[in-house]
PDB file of C-alpha atoms in Angstrom:
ATOM      1  CA  MET A   1     -20.332 -72.284  -7.253  1.00  0.00           C
ATOM      2  CA  GLU A   2     -24.023 -72.533  -7.369  1.00  0.00           C
ATOM      3  CA  ARG A   3     -25.612 -70.024  -9.250  1.00  0.00           C
ATOM      4  CA  ASN A   4     -28.866 -68.121  -7.640  1.00  0.00           C
ATOM      5  CA  ASN A   5     -31.729 -68.338 -10.713  1.00  0.00           C
ATOM      6  CA  LYS A   6     -34.298 -66.424  -8.563  1.00  0.00           C
ATOM      7  CA  THR A   7     -35.381 -63.180 -10.610  1.00  0.00           C
ATOM      8  CA  ILE A   8     -35.964 -60.340  -8.121  1.00  0.00           C
ATOM      9  CA  THR A   9     -39.362 -58.749  -8.773  1.00  0.00           C
ATOM     10  CA  THR A  10     -40.335 -55.147  -8.642  1.00  0.00           C
ATOM     11  CA  ASP A  11     -43.803 -55.607  -9.367  1.00  0.00           C
ATOM     12  CA  PHE A  12     -46.567 -54.995  -7.118  1.00  0.00           C
ATOM     13  CA  ILE A  13     -49.846 -56.638  -6.651  1.00  0.00           C
ATOM     14  CA  LEU A  14     -52.812 -55.110  -6.255  1.00  0.00           C
ATOM     15  CA  LEU A  15     -55.063 -56.952  -4.129  1.00  0.00           C
ATOM     16  CA  GLY A  16     -57.946 -55.297  -5.716  1.00  0.00           C
ATOM     17  CA  LEU A  17     -61.435 -53.611  -4.197  1.00  0.00           C
ATOM     18  CA  TRP A  18     -62.811 -55.821  -1.364  1.00  0.00           C
ATOM     19  CA  PRO A  19     -61.511 -59.287  -2.607  1.00  0.00           C
ATOM     20  CA  GLU A  20     -63.621 -61.113  -0.442  1.00  0.00           C
ATOM     21  CA  PHE A  21     -66.753 -59.482  -1.691  1.00  0.00           C
ATOM     22  CA  SER A  22     -69.141 -62.287  -2.900  1.00  0.00           C
ATOM     23  CA  HIS A  23     -70.695 -60.342  -5.675  1.00  0.00           C
ATOM     24  CA  LEU A  24     -67.404 -58.701  -7.012  1.00  0.00           C
ATOM     25  CA  VAL A  25     -68.420 -59.178 -10.660  1.00  0.00           C
ATOM     26  CA  VAL A  26     -71.344 -57.391 -10.609  1.00  0.00           C
ATOM     27  CA  LEU A  27     -69.701 -54.564  -8.400  1.00  0.00           C
ATOM     28  CA  ILE A  28     -67.070 -54.440 -11.129  1.00  0.00           C
ATOM     29  CA  CYS A  29     -69.619 -54.185 -13.677  1.00  0.00           C
ATOM     30  CA  PHE A  30     -71.414 -51.008 -11.607  1.00  0.00           C
ATOM     31  CA  ILE A  31     -67.854 -49.722 -11.744  1.00  0.00           C
ATOM     32  CA  LEU A  32     -67.238 -49.751 -15.540  1.00  0.00           C
ATOM     33  CA  MET A  33     -70.940 -48.204 -15.944  1.00  0.00           C
ATOM     34  CA  VAL A  34     -70.272 -45.663 -13.617  1.00  0.00           C
ATOM     35  CA  TYR A  35     -66.947 -45.114 -15.429  1.00  0.00           C
ATOM     36  CA  LEU A  36     -68.637 -44.941 -18.965  1.00  0.00           C
ATOM     37  CA  MET A  37     -71.429 -42.327 -17.718  1.00  0.00           C
ATOM     38  CA  ALA A  38     -68.695 -40.086 -16.441  1.00  0.00           C
ATOM     39  CA  VAL A  39     -66.656 -40.110 -19.525  1.00  0.00           C
ATOM     40  CA  MET A  40     -69.547 -39.316 -21.626  1.00  0.00           C
ATOM     41  CA  GLY A  41     -71.337 -37.002 -19.156  1.00  0.00           C
ATOM     42  CA  ASN A  42     -68.162 -34.707 -18.882  1.00  0.00           C
ATOM     43  CA  ALA A  43     -67.425 -34.763 -22.399  1.00  0.00           C
ATOM     44  CA  VAL A  44     -71.312 -33.822 -23.450  1.00  0.00           C
ATOM     45  CA  LEU A  45     -70.370 -31.391 -20.955  1.00  0.00           C
ATOM     46  CA  ILE A  46     -66.920 -29.830 -22.642  1.00  0.00           C
ATOM     47  CA  LEU A  47     -68.687 -29.914 -25.714  1.00  0.00           C
ATOM     48  CA  LEU A  48     -71.532 -27.624 -24.878  1.00  0.00           C
ATOM     49  CA  ILE A  49     -69.167 -25.178 -23.355  1.00  0.00           C
ATOM     50  CA  TRP A  50     -67.031 -25.042 -26.324  1.00  0.00           C
ATOM     51  CA  LEU A  51     -70.013 -25.029 -29.310  1.00  0.00           C
ATOM     52  CA  ASP A  52     -72.484 -22.533 -27.299  1.00  0.00           C
ATOM     53  CA  SER A  53     -71.718 -19.042 -27.318  1.00  0.00           C
ATOM     54  CA  ARG A  54     -73.791 -18.636 -24.585  1.00  0.00           C
ATOM     55  CA  LEU A  55     -71.470 -20.514 -22.463  1.00  0.00           C
ATOM     56  CA  HIS A  56     -68.135 -18.529 -23.237  1.00  0.00           C
ATOM     57  CA  SER A  57     -67.990 -17.203 -19.552  1.00  0.00           C
ATOM     58  CA  PRO A  58     -65.278 -17.672 -17.191  1.00  0.00           C
ATOM     59  CA  MET A  59     -67.602 -19.615 -14.802  1.00  0.00           C
ATOM     60  CA  TYR A  60     -67.899 -22.392 -17.643  1.00  0.00           C
ATOM     61  CA  PHE A  61     -64.345 -22.161 -18.962  1.00  0.00           C
ATOM     62  CA  LEU A  62     -63.334 -23.012 -15.283  1.00  0.00           C
ATOM     63  CA  LEU A  63     -66.173 -25.863 -15.184  1.00  0.00           C
ATOM     64  CA  SER A  64     -64.998 -27.151 -18.282  1.00  0.00           C
ATOM     65  CA  GLN A  65     -61.572 -27.506 -16.839  1.00  0.00           C
ATOM     66  CA  LEU A  66     -63.079 -29.237 -13.852  1.00  0.00           C
ATOM     67  CA  SER A  67     -64.467 -31.597 -16.393  1.00  0.00           C
ATOM     68  CA  LEU A  68     -61.382 -32.192 -17.696  1.00  0.00           C
ATOM     69  CA  ILE A  69     -59.871 -33.446 -14.365  1.00  0.00           C
ATOM     70  CA  ASP A  70     -62.632 -35.422 -13.662  1.00  0.00           C
ATOM     71  CA  VAL A  71     -61.974 -37.543 -16.960  1.00  0.00           C
ATOM     72  CA  ALA A  72     -58.494 -37.848 -16.262  1.00  0.00           C
ATOM     73  CA  LEU A  73     -59.043 -38.962 -12.616  1.00  0.00           C
ATOM     74  CA  ILE A  74     -61.353 -41.641 -13.253  1.00  0.00           C
ATOM     75  CA  SER A  75     -59.573 -42.859 -16.378  1.00  0.00           C
ATOM     76  CA  THR A  76     -55.966 -43.209 -14.074  1.00  0.00           C
ATOM     77  CA  THR A  77     -57.859 -45.881 -11.622  1.00  0.00           C
ATOM     78  CA  VAL A  78     -61.084 -47.712 -13.317  1.00  0.00           C
ATOM     79  CA  PRO A  79     -59.256 -49.469 -16.278  1.00  0.00           C
ATOM     80  CA  LYS A  80     -56.523 -51.105 -15.161  1.00  0.00           C
ATOM     81  CA  MET A  81     -58.986 -52.017 -12.259  1.00  0.00           C
ATOM     82  CA  VAL A  82     -61.262 -53.597 -14.533  1.00  0.00           C
ATOM     83  CA  THR A  83     -58.616 -55.094 -16.844  1.00  0.00           C
ATOM     84  CA  ASN A  84     -56.875 -56.713 -13.578  1.00  0.00           C
ATOM     85  CA  PHE A  85     -60.170 -58.099 -12.405  1.00  0.00           C
ATOM     86  CA  PHE A  86     -61.383 -59.966 -16.116  1.00  0.00           C
ATOM     87  CA  SER A  87     -57.408 -60.521 -17.048  1.00  0.00           C
ATOM     88  CA  GLY A  88     -56.620 -62.370 -13.538  1.00  0.00           C
ATOM     89  CA  LYS A  89     -53.571 -60.490 -13.343  1.00  0.00           C
ATOM     90  CA  ARG A  90     -52.968 -58.269 -10.623  1.00  0.00           C
ATOM     91  CA  THR A  91     -49.813 -57.182 -10.932  1.00  0.00           C
ATOM     92  CA  ILE A  92     -48.697 -53.475 -11.558  1.00  0.00           C
ATOM     93  CA  SER A  93     -45.036 -52.657 -12.630  1.00  0.00           C
ATOM     94  CA  GLN A  94     -42.973 -50.303 -10.474  1.00  0.00           C
ATOM     95  CA  ILE A  95     -43.106 -47.451 -13.036  1.00  0.00           C
ATOM     96  CA  GLY A  96     -46.803 -48.300 -13.775  1.00  0.00           C
ATOM     97  CA  CYS A  97     -47.292 -47.645  -9.928  1.00  0.00           C
ATOM     98  CA  GLY A  98     -45.299 -44.793  -9.912  1.00  0.00           C
ATOM     99  CA  THR A  99     -47.288 -43.104 -12.962  1.00  0.00           C
ATOM    100  CA  GLN A 100     -50.682 -43.824 -11.335  1.00  0.00           C
ATOM    101  CA  ILE A 101     -49.306 -42.514  -8.198  1.00  0.00           C
ATOM    102  CA  LEU A 102     -47.980 -39.156  -9.929  1.00  0.00           C
ATOM    103  CA  PHE A 103     -50.919 -38.786 -12.038  1.00  0.00           C
ATOM    104  CA  SER A 104     -53.810 -39.392  -9.590  1.00  0.00           C
ATOM    105  CA  LEU A 105     -52.164 -36.768  -6.839  1.00  0.00           C
ATOM    106  CA  THR A 106     -51.592 -34.044  -9.867  1.00  0.00           C
ATOM    107  CA  LEU A 107     -55.333 -34.445 -10.607  1.00  0.00           C
ATOM    108  CA  GLY A 108     -56.657 -34.529  -7.109  1.00  0.00           C
ATOM    109  CA  ILE A 109     -54.554 -31.601  -6.164  1.00  0.00           C
ATOM    110  CA  SER A 110     -55.489 -29.629  -9.116  1.00  0.00           C
ATOM    111  CA  GLU A 111     -58.629 -30.650  -8.573  1.00  0.00           C
ATOM    112  CA  CYS A 112     -58.537 -28.903  -4.933  1.00  0.00           C
ATOM    113  CA  LEU A 113     -57.221 -25.903  -6.411  1.00  0.00           C
ATOM    114  CA  LEU A 114     -59.646 -25.551  -9.293  1.00  0.00           C
ATOM    115  CA  LEU A 115     -62.760 -25.266  -7.108  1.00  0.00           C
ATOM    116  CA  THR A 116     -61.075 -23.082  -4.764  1.00  0.00           C
ATOM    117  CA  LEU A 117     -60.668 -20.636  -7.478  1.00  0.00           C
ATOM    118  CA  MET A 118     -64.286 -21.459  -8.872  1.00  0.00           C
ATOM    119  CA  SER A 119     -65.493 -20.205  -5.578  1.00  0.00           C
ATOM    120  CA  TYR A 120     -63.221 -17.169  -6.261  1.00  0.00           C
ATOM    121  CA  ASP A 121     -65.266 -16.454  -9.684  1.00  0.00           C
ATOM    122  CA  ARG A 122     -68.651 -16.949  -7.741  1.00  0.00           C
ATOM    123  CA  TYR A 123     -67.406 -14.173  -4.773  1.00  0.00           C
ATOM    124  CA  ILE A 124     -66.377 -11.806  -7.875  1.00  0.00           C
ATOM    125  CA  ALA A 125     -69.495 -12.090  -9.944  1.00  0.00           C
ATOM    126  CA  ILE A 126     -71.969 -11.908  -6.904  1.00  0.00           C
ATOM    127  CA  CYS A 127     -70.163  -9.586  -4.536  1.00  0.00           C
ATOM    128  CA  ASN A 128     -68.020  -7.280  -6.787  1.00  0.00           C
ATOM    129  CA  PRO A 129     -70.066  -7.477 -10.341  1.00  0.00           C
ATOM    130  CA  LEU A 130     -68.733  -4.466 -12.096  1.00  0.00           C
ATOM    131  CA  ARG A 131     -65.226  -5.323 -11.800  1.00  0.00           C
ATOM    132  CA  TYR A 132     -66.160  -8.996 -12.885  1.00  0.00           C
ATOM    133  CA  SER A 133     -64.646  -8.425 -16.476  1.00  0.00           C
ATOM    134  CA  ILE A 134     -61.346  -7.041 -15.123  1.00  0.00           C
ATOM    135  CA  LEU A 135     -60.854  -9.183 -12.471  1.00  0.00           C
ATOM    136  CA  MET A 136     -62.129 -12.571 -14.158  1.00  0.00           C
ATOM    137  CA  SER A 137     -60.638 -11.943 -17.558  1.00  0.00           C
ATOM    138  CA  HIS A 138     -59.952 -14.575 -20.308  1.00  0.00           C
ATOM    139  CA  THR A 139     -56.056 -14.176 -19.273  1.00  0.00           C
ATOM    140  CA  ILE A 140     -56.806 -14.440 -15.841  1.00  0.00           C
ATOM    141  CA  CYS A 141     -58.613 -17.353 -16.559  1.00  0.00           C
ATOM    142  CA  LYS A 142     -55.890 -19.136 -18.300  1.00  0.00           C
ATOM    143  CA  GLN A 143     -53.261 -18.224 -15.437  1.00  0.00           C
ATOM    144  CA  MET A 144     -55.731 -19.668 -13.005  1.00  0.00           C
ATOM    145  CA  VAL A 145     -56.180 -23.264 -14.741  1.00  0.00           C
ATOM    146  CA  VAL A 146     -52.549 -23.010 -15.491  1.00  0.00           C
ATOM    147  CA  GLY A 147     -51.535 -22.719 -11.930  1.00  0.00           C
ATOM    148  CA  SER A 148     -53.476 -25.123 -10.291  1.00  0.00           C
ATOM    149  CA  TRP A 149     -52.163 -27.817 -13.059  1.00  0.00           C
ATOM    150  CA  ALA A 150     -48.597 -26.455 -12.157  1.00  0.00           C
ATOM    151  CA  GLY A 151     -49.696 -26.746  -7.937  1.00  0.00           C
ATOM    152  CA  GLY A 152     -50.937 -30.349  -8.278  1.00  0.00           C
ATOM    153  CA  ALA A 153     -48.014 -31.640 -10.576  1.00  0.00           C
ATOM    154  CA  ILE A 154     -45.028 -30.054  -8.519  1.00  0.00           C
ATOM    155  CA  THR A 155     -46.586 -31.538  -5.256  1.00  0.00           C
ATOM    156  CA  SER A 156     -47.451 -34.918  -6.664  1.00  0.00           C
ATOM    157  CA  LEU A 157     -43.849 -34.720  -8.326  1.00  0.00           C
ATOM    158  CA  VAL A 158     -42.084 -34.365  -4.674  1.00  0.00           C
ATOM    159  CA  HIS A 159     -44.312 -36.715  -3.181  1.00  0.00           C
ATOM    160  CA  THR A 160     -43.877 -39.537  -5.724  1.00  0.00           C
ATOM    161  CA  ALA A 161     -40.450 -39.179  -6.233  1.00  0.00           C
ATOM    162  CA  TYR A 162     -39.786 -39.923  -2.114  1.00  0.00           C
ATOM    163  CA  VAL A 163     -42.510 -42.744  -2.147  1.00  0.00           C
ATOM    164  CA  MET A 164     -40.875 -44.553  -5.049  1.00  0.00           C
ATOM    165  CA  HIS A 165     -37.248 -44.573  -3.663  1.00  0.00           C
ATOM    166  CA  LEU A 166     -38.574 -46.019  -0.246  1.00  0.00           C
ATOM    167  CA  ALA A 167     -37.002 -49.559   0.178  1.00  0.00           C
ATOM    168  CA  ILE A 168     -39.655 -52.212   0.335  1.00  0.00           C
ATOM    169  CA  CYS A 169     -39.088 -54.992   2.904  1.00  0.00           C
ATOM    170  CA  HIS A 170     -42.493 -56.366   3.060  1.00  0.00           C
ATOM    171  CA  PRO A 171     -44.503 -58.454   0.575  1.00  0.00           C
ATOM    172  CA  ARG A 172     -45.270 -56.172  -2.226  1.00  0.00           C
ATOM    173  CA  GLU A 173     -48.996 -57.113  -2.205  1.00  0.00           C
ATOM    174  CA  ILE A 174     -51.150 -53.238  -1.877  1.00  0.00           C
ATOM    175  CA  PRO A 175     -54.178 -53.815  -0.298  1.00  0.00           C
ATOM    176  CA  HIS A 176     -56.156 -51.351  -2.762  1.00  0.00           C
ATOM    177  CA  PHE A 177     -57.465 -50.924  -6.142  1.00  0.00           C
ATOM    178  CA  LEU A 178     -54.867 -48.272  -7.054  1.00  0.00           C
ATOM    179  CA  CYS A 179     -51.464 -47.295  -6.196  1.00  0.00           C
ATOM    180  CA  GLU A 180     -51.921 -45.016  -3.281  1.00  0.00           C
ATOM    181  CA  VAL A 181     -48.901 -43.071  -0.883  1.00  0.00           C
ATOM    182  CA  MET A 182     -50.207 -43.899   2.377  1.00  0.00           C
ATOM    183  CA  ALA A 183     -50.513 -47.865   1.271  1.00  0.00           C
ATOM    184  CA  LEU A 184     -47.042 -47.735  -0.240  1.00  0.00           C
ATOM    185  CA  LEU A 185     -45.609 -46.374   3.213  1.00  0.00           C
ATOM    186  CA  LYS A 186     -47.080 -49.401   5.091  1.00  0.00           C
ATOM    187  CA  LEU A 187     -44.681 -51.708   2.866  1.00  0.00           C
ATOM    188  CA  THR A 188     -41.080 -49.981   4.031  1.00  0.00           C
ATOM    189  CA  CYS A 189     -39.242 -50.850   6.936  1.00  0.00           C
ATOM    190  CA  GLU A 190     -37.290 -47.234   6.702  1.00  0.00           C
ATOM    191  CA  ASP A 191     -38.182 -44.418   9.447  1.00  0.00           C
ATOM    192  CA  ILE A 192     -40.577 -42.403   7.555  1.00  0.00           C
ATOM    193  CA  SER A 193     -42.149 -40.698  10.566  1.00  0.00           C
ATOM    194  CA  ALA A 194     -40.574 -37.489   9.342  1.00  0.00           C
ATOM    195  CA  TYR A 195     -42.318 -37.815   5.946  1.00  0.00           C
ATOM    196  CA  VAL A 196     -45.507 -38.756   7.371  1.00  0.00           C
ATOM    197  CA  LYS A 197     -45.592 -35.241   9.224  1.00  0.00           C
ATOM    198  CA  SER A 198     -44.838 -33.549   5.862  1.00  0.00           C
ATOM    199  CA  VAL A 199     -47.793 -35.512   4.080  1.00  0.00           C
ATOM    200  CA  VAL A 200     -49.768 -33.989   7.236  1.00  0.00           C
ATOM    201  CA  VAL A 201     -48.876 -30.404   6.196  1.00  0.00           C
ATOM    202  CA  SER A 202     -49.154 -30.719   2.406  1.00  0.00           C
ATOM    203  CA  SER A 203     -52.727 -32.383   3.219  1.00  0.00           C
ATOM    204  CA  PHE A 204     -53.322 -28.862   5.277  1.00  0.00           C
ATOM    205  CA  LEU A 205     -52.217 -26.785   2.599  1.00  0.00           C
ATOM    206  CA  VAL A 206     -53.965 -28.797  -0.200  1.00  0.00           C
ATOM    207  CA  VAL A 207     -57.351 -29.207   1.338  1.00  0.00           C
ATOM    208  CA  LEU A 208     -57.803 -27.641   4.965  1.00  0.00           C
ATOM    209  CA  VAL A 209     -56.688 -24.148   3.346  1.00  0.00           C
ATOM    210  CA  PRO A 210     -58.664 -24.420  -0.026  1.00  0.00           C
ATOM    211  CA  LEU A 211     -61.686 -25.360   1.796  1.00  0.00           C
ATOM    212  CA  SER A 212     -61.201 -22.585   4.241  1.00  0.00           C
ATOM    213  CA  LEU A 213     -61.318 -20.225   1.311  1.00  0.00           C
ATOM    214  CA  ILE A 214     -64.447 -21.700  -0.043  1.00  0.00           C
ATOM    215  CA  LEU A 215     -66.339 -21.416   2.995  1.00  0.00           C
ATOM    216  CA  ALA A 216     -65.086 -18.080   3.660  1.00  0.00           C
ATOM    217  CA  SER A 217     -66.082 -16.798  -0.002  1.00  0.00           C
ATOM    218  CA  TYR A 218     -69.497 -18.418   0.383  1.00  0.00           C
ATOM    219  CA  ILE A 219     -70.349 -16.485   3.746  1.00  0.00           C
ATOM    220  CA  HIS A 220     -69.844 -13.219   1.816  1.00  0.00           C
ATOM    221  CA  ILE A 221     -71.749 -14.448  -1.011  1.00  0.00           C
ATOM    222  CA  PHE A 222     -74.648 -15.580   1.138  1.00  0.00           C
ATOM    223  CA  LEU A 223     -74.592 -12.308   3.138  1.00  0.00           C
ATOM    224  CA  ALA A 224     -74.534 -10.612  -0.841  1.00  0.00           C
ATOM    225  CA  VAL A 225     -77.543 -12.686  -1.775  1.00  0.00           C
ATOM    226  CA  LEU A 226     -79.536 -11.692   1.468  1.00  0.00           C
ATOM    227  CA  ARG A 227     -79.210  -7.759   0.220  1.00  0.00           C
ATOM    228  CA  MET A 228     -80.315  -8.384  -3.412  1.00  0.00           C
ATOM    229  CA  ASN A 229     -83.914  -7.283  -4.311  1.00  0.00           C
ATOM    230  CA  SER A 230     -84.617  -9.331  -7.324  1.00  0.00           C
ATOM    231  CA  LEU A 231     -86.093 -12.801  -6.452  1.00  0.00           C
ATOM    232  CA  GLU A 232     -84.860 -13.638  -9.929  1.00  0.00           C
ATOM    233  CA  GLY A 233     -81.422 -12.783  -8.849  1.00  0.00           C
ATOM    234  CA  LYS A 234     -81.468 -14.320  -5.789  1.00  0.00           C
ATOM    235  CA  ASN A 235     -82.528 -17.639  -7.135  1.00  0.00           C
ATOM    236  CA  LYS A 236     -80.033 -17.553 -10.212  1.00  0.00           C
ATOM    237  CA  ALA A 237     -77.360 -16.625  -7.487  1.00  0.00           C
ATOM    238  CA  LEU A 238     -78.230 -19.559  -5.283  1.00  0.00           C
ATOM    239  CA  ALA A 239     -78.567 -22.430  -7.978  1.00  0.00           C
ATOM    240  CA  THR A 240     -75.092 -21.932  -9.216  1.00  0.00           C
ATOM    241  CA  CYS A 241     -73.662 -21.774  -5.817  1.00  0.00           C
ATOM    242  CA  PHE A 242     -75.672 -24.725  -4.473  1.00  0.00           C
ATOM    243  CA  SER A 243     -74.618 -26.532  -7.673  1.00  0.00           C
ATOM    244  CA  HIS A 244     -70.602 -25.747  -6.649  1.00  0.00           C
ATOM    245  CA  LEU A 245     -71.297 -26.212  -2.696  1.00  0.00           C
ATOM    246  CA  CYS A 246     -72.626 -29.768  -3.460  1.00  0.00           C
ATOM    247  CA  VAL A 247     -69.480 -30.293  -5.589  1.00  0.00           C
ATOM    248  CA  VAL A 248     -67.397 -29.499  -2.912  1.00  0.00           C
ATOM    249  CA  SER A 249     -68.690 -31.483  -0.547  1.00  0.00           C
ATOM    250  CA  ILE A 250     -68.543 -34.175  -2.090  1.00  0.00           C
ATOM    251  CA  TYR A 251     -65.119 -34.086  -2.928  1.00  0.00           C
ATOM    252  CA  PHE A 252     -63.664 -32.492   0.130  1.00  0.00           C
ATOM    253  CA  GLY A 253     -65.178 -34.786   2.616  1.00  0.00           C
ATOM    254  CA  PRO A 254     -63.851 -37.875   1.415  1.00  0.00           C
ATOM    255  CA  ALA A 255     -60.792 -36.184   0.644  1.00  0.00           C
ATOM    256  CA  ILE A 256     -60.352 -34.859   4.760  1.00  0.00           C
ATOM    257  CA  LEU A 257     -61.164 -38.584   5.982  1.00  0.00           C
ATOM    258  CA  VAL A 258     -58.495 -40.515   4.009  1.00  0.00           C
ATOM    259  CA  TYR A 259     -56.035 -37.913   4.946  1.00  0.00           C
ATOM    260  CA  MET A 260     -56.610 -36.496   8.099  1.00  0.00           C
ATOM    261  CA  ARG A 261     -58.597 -39.081  10.485  1.00  0.00           C
ATOM    262  CA  PRO A 262     -56.748 -40.931  13.187  1.00  0.00           C
ATOM    263  CA  GLY A 263     -54.618 -43.528  11.956  1.00  0.00           C
ATOM    264  CA  SER A 264     -56.675 -46.095  14.448  1.00  0.00           C
ATOM    265  CA  PHE A 265     -59.388 -45.582  11.932  1.00  0.00           C
ATOM    266  CA  LYS A 266     -57.415 -46.136   9.148  1.00  0.00           C
ATOM    267  CA  THR A 267     -58.373 -49.681   7.512  1.00  0.00           C
ATOM    268  CA  PRO A 268     -57.955 -50.816   3.773  1.00  0.00           C
ATOM    269  CA  LYS A 269     -61.669 -51.457   3.222  1.00  0.00           C
ATOM    270  CA  ILE A 270     -62.735 -47.798   4.770  1.00  0.00           C
ATOM    271  CA  ASN A 271     -59.761 -46.451   2.536  1.00  0.00           C
ATOM    272  CA  GLN A 272     -61.215 -48.204  -0.767  1.00  0.00           C
ATOM    273  CA  SER A 273     -64.714 -46.915  -0.065  1.00  0.00           C
ATOM    274  CA  LEU A 274     -63.642 -43.131   0.530  1.00  0.00           C
ATOM    275  CA  PHE A 275     -61.371 -43.865  -2.797  1.00  0.00           C
ATOM    276  CA  MET A 276     -64.208 -45.488  -4.762  1.00  0.00           C
ATOM    277  CA  PHE A 277     -66.249 -42.497  -3.808  1.00  0.00           C
ATOM    278  CA  ASN A 278     -63.689 -39.948  -4.526  1.00  0.00           C
ATOM    279  CA  ALA A 279     -61.991 -41.084  -7.642  1.00  0.00           C
ATOM    280  CA  ILE A 280     -64.929 -42.955  -9.344  1.00  0.00           C
ATOM    281  CA  LEU A 281     -68.185 -41.965  -8.079  1.00  0.00           C
ATOM    282  CA  THR A 282     -67.415 -38.040  -7.906  1.00  0.00           C
ATOM    283  CA  PRO A 283     -66.608 -37.580 -11.801  1.00  0.00           C
ATOM    284  CA  MET A 284     -69.751 -39.120 -12.390  1.00  0.00           C
ATOM    285  CA  LEU A 285     -71.901 -36.863 -10.167  1.00  0.00           C
ATOM    286  CA  ASN A 286     -70.109 -33.358 -11.306  1.00  0.00           C
ATOM    287  CA  PRO A 287     -71.667 -33.420 -14.389  1.00  0.00           C
ATOM    288  CA  LEU A 288     -74.924 -33.984 -13.319  1.00  0.00           C
ATOM    289  CA  ILE A 289     -75.115 -31.764 -10.511  1.00  0.00           C
ATOM    290  CA  TYR A 290     -73.593 -28.569 -12.477  1.00  0.00           C
ATOM    291  CA  SER A 291     -76.090 -29.737 -15.437  1.00  0.00           C
ATOM    292  CA  LEU A 292     -79.401 -30.403 -13.909  1.00  0.00           C
ATOM    293  CA  ARG A 293     -79.780 -27.248 -11.407  1.00  0.00           C
ATOM    294  CA  ASN A 294     -78.354 -24.800 -14.482  1.00  0.00           C
ATOM    295  CA  LYS A 295     -80.530 -23.486 -16.845  1.00  0.00           C
ATOM    296  CA  ASP A 296     -78.016 -22.158 -19.290  1.00  0.00           C
ATOM    297  CA  VAL A 297     -76.766 -25.828 -19.630  1.00  0.00           C
ATOM    298  CA  ILE A 298     -79.998 -27.361 -20.068  1.00  0.00           C
ATOM    299  CA  GLU A 299     -80.833 -24.762 -22.665  1.00  0.00           C
ATOM    300  CA  ALA A 300     -77.528 -25.198 -24.810  1.00  0.00           C
ATOM    301  CA  LEU A 301     -78.364 -28.705 -24.809  1.00  0.00           C
ATOM    302  CA  LYS A 302     -81.803 -28.319 -25.923  1.00  0.00           C
ATOM    303  CA  SER A 303     -80.570 -25.860 -28.609  1.00  0.00           C
ATOM    304  CA  ILE A 304     -77.885 -28.333 -30.010  1.00  0.00           C
ATOM    305  CA  ILE A 305     -80.209 -31.479 -29.807  1.00  0.00           C
ATOM    306  CA  ILE A 306     -82.933 -29.080 -32.305  1.00  0.00           C
ATOM    307  CA  SER A 307     -80.444 -28.141 -34.412  1.00  0.00           C
ATOM    308  CA  ARG A 308     -79.446 -31.552 -35.123  1.00  0.00           C
ATOM    309  CA  ILE A 309     -82.768 -32.686 -35.730  1.00  0.00           C
ATOM    310  CA  LEU A 310     -83.148 -29.941 -38.136  1.00  0.00           C
ATOM    311  CA  LEU A 311     -80.477 -30.698 -39.790  1.00  0.00           C
ATOM    312  CA  LYS A 312     -81.264 -34.442 -40.395  1.00  0.00           C
ATOM    313  CA  LYS A 313     -84.670 -32.830 -41.538  1.00  0.00           C
ATOM    314  CA  MET A 314     -83.293 -30.827 -44.623  1.00  0.00           C
ATOM    315  CA  LYS A 315     -80.980 -33.659 -45.520  1.00  0.00           C
ATOM    316  CA  ARG A 316     -83.877 -36.077 -46.098  1.00  0.00           C
ATOM    317  CA  GLN A 317     -85.707 -33.171 -47.761  1.00  0.00           C
ATOM    318  CA  LEU A 318     -82.565 -32.470 -49.776  1.00  0.00           C
ATOM    319  CA  GLY A 319     -82.413 -36.436 -50.491  1.00  0.00           C
ATOM    320  CA  CYS A 320     -86.220 -36.820 -52.002  1.00  0.00           C
ATOM    321  CA  HIS A 321     -85.963 -33.831 -54.033  1.00  0.00           C
ATOM    322  CA  THR A 322     -82.917 -35.344 -55.478  1.00  0.00           C
TER     323      THR A 322
END
């Protein structure tokens, strides 16, 4: 009796980002540079919020959590993509694929919920300032953050568990630079029509509902700003709101296009472009948007730089005297 020596692999093959692109090395190096900028920018923002007492407020606490999510989100995709490209190995284990789906979905959904909570914070600060300290206490802020993380984790765990148990009957090649739910669904031969409907429903709950709440809160905010008598107060309110709206637009826009556009328009190239913008470029842009238009962050950065310079001068002077 002949023995079959062939081993059945459970690994997936990530075809990568636009494999037909002629200058792929340049693109990967650019993405690596974006990754380093995103990690540094968000790390500096978290450090500033932690060190400077002027930034110890609910708004900046939530902003620090957004930066933490951004660092984690970009770290789930870029290191693996860059390593695969330069090593020439495009495989990812089934456990690694499931882990990547779990983390990317958790972080993506948590960011949707956190951006909604940040708009609620601005709504209370501008429309109901007298009750701000009560409605946005430190305990409530912590509960908001825990709720956003828990909501993302529970939702992503359900989707990941279902997708990773589907039978794969097509070549285990994923036309993407990361493991992603919709790409894996194309590899199965099972009837997934009911699950696709559940994806649409969950996308509506975690994308459109939060976006609707954000837009509703900003309608009330702008009406309140128009009634303000102080020009300085108007400018400060609009500056913080503008930064948040920019982040909302660059995050929710691609997310809606990925999960809610018609199936005929869902090509691998378009999906990769949208995911690259959402999971790679957005984490780099967020700290820049919040820093460049925020006087408090700029002042905090200046004070830390000045204090470091003065500390070095004092050390030099002490060294000269000794």
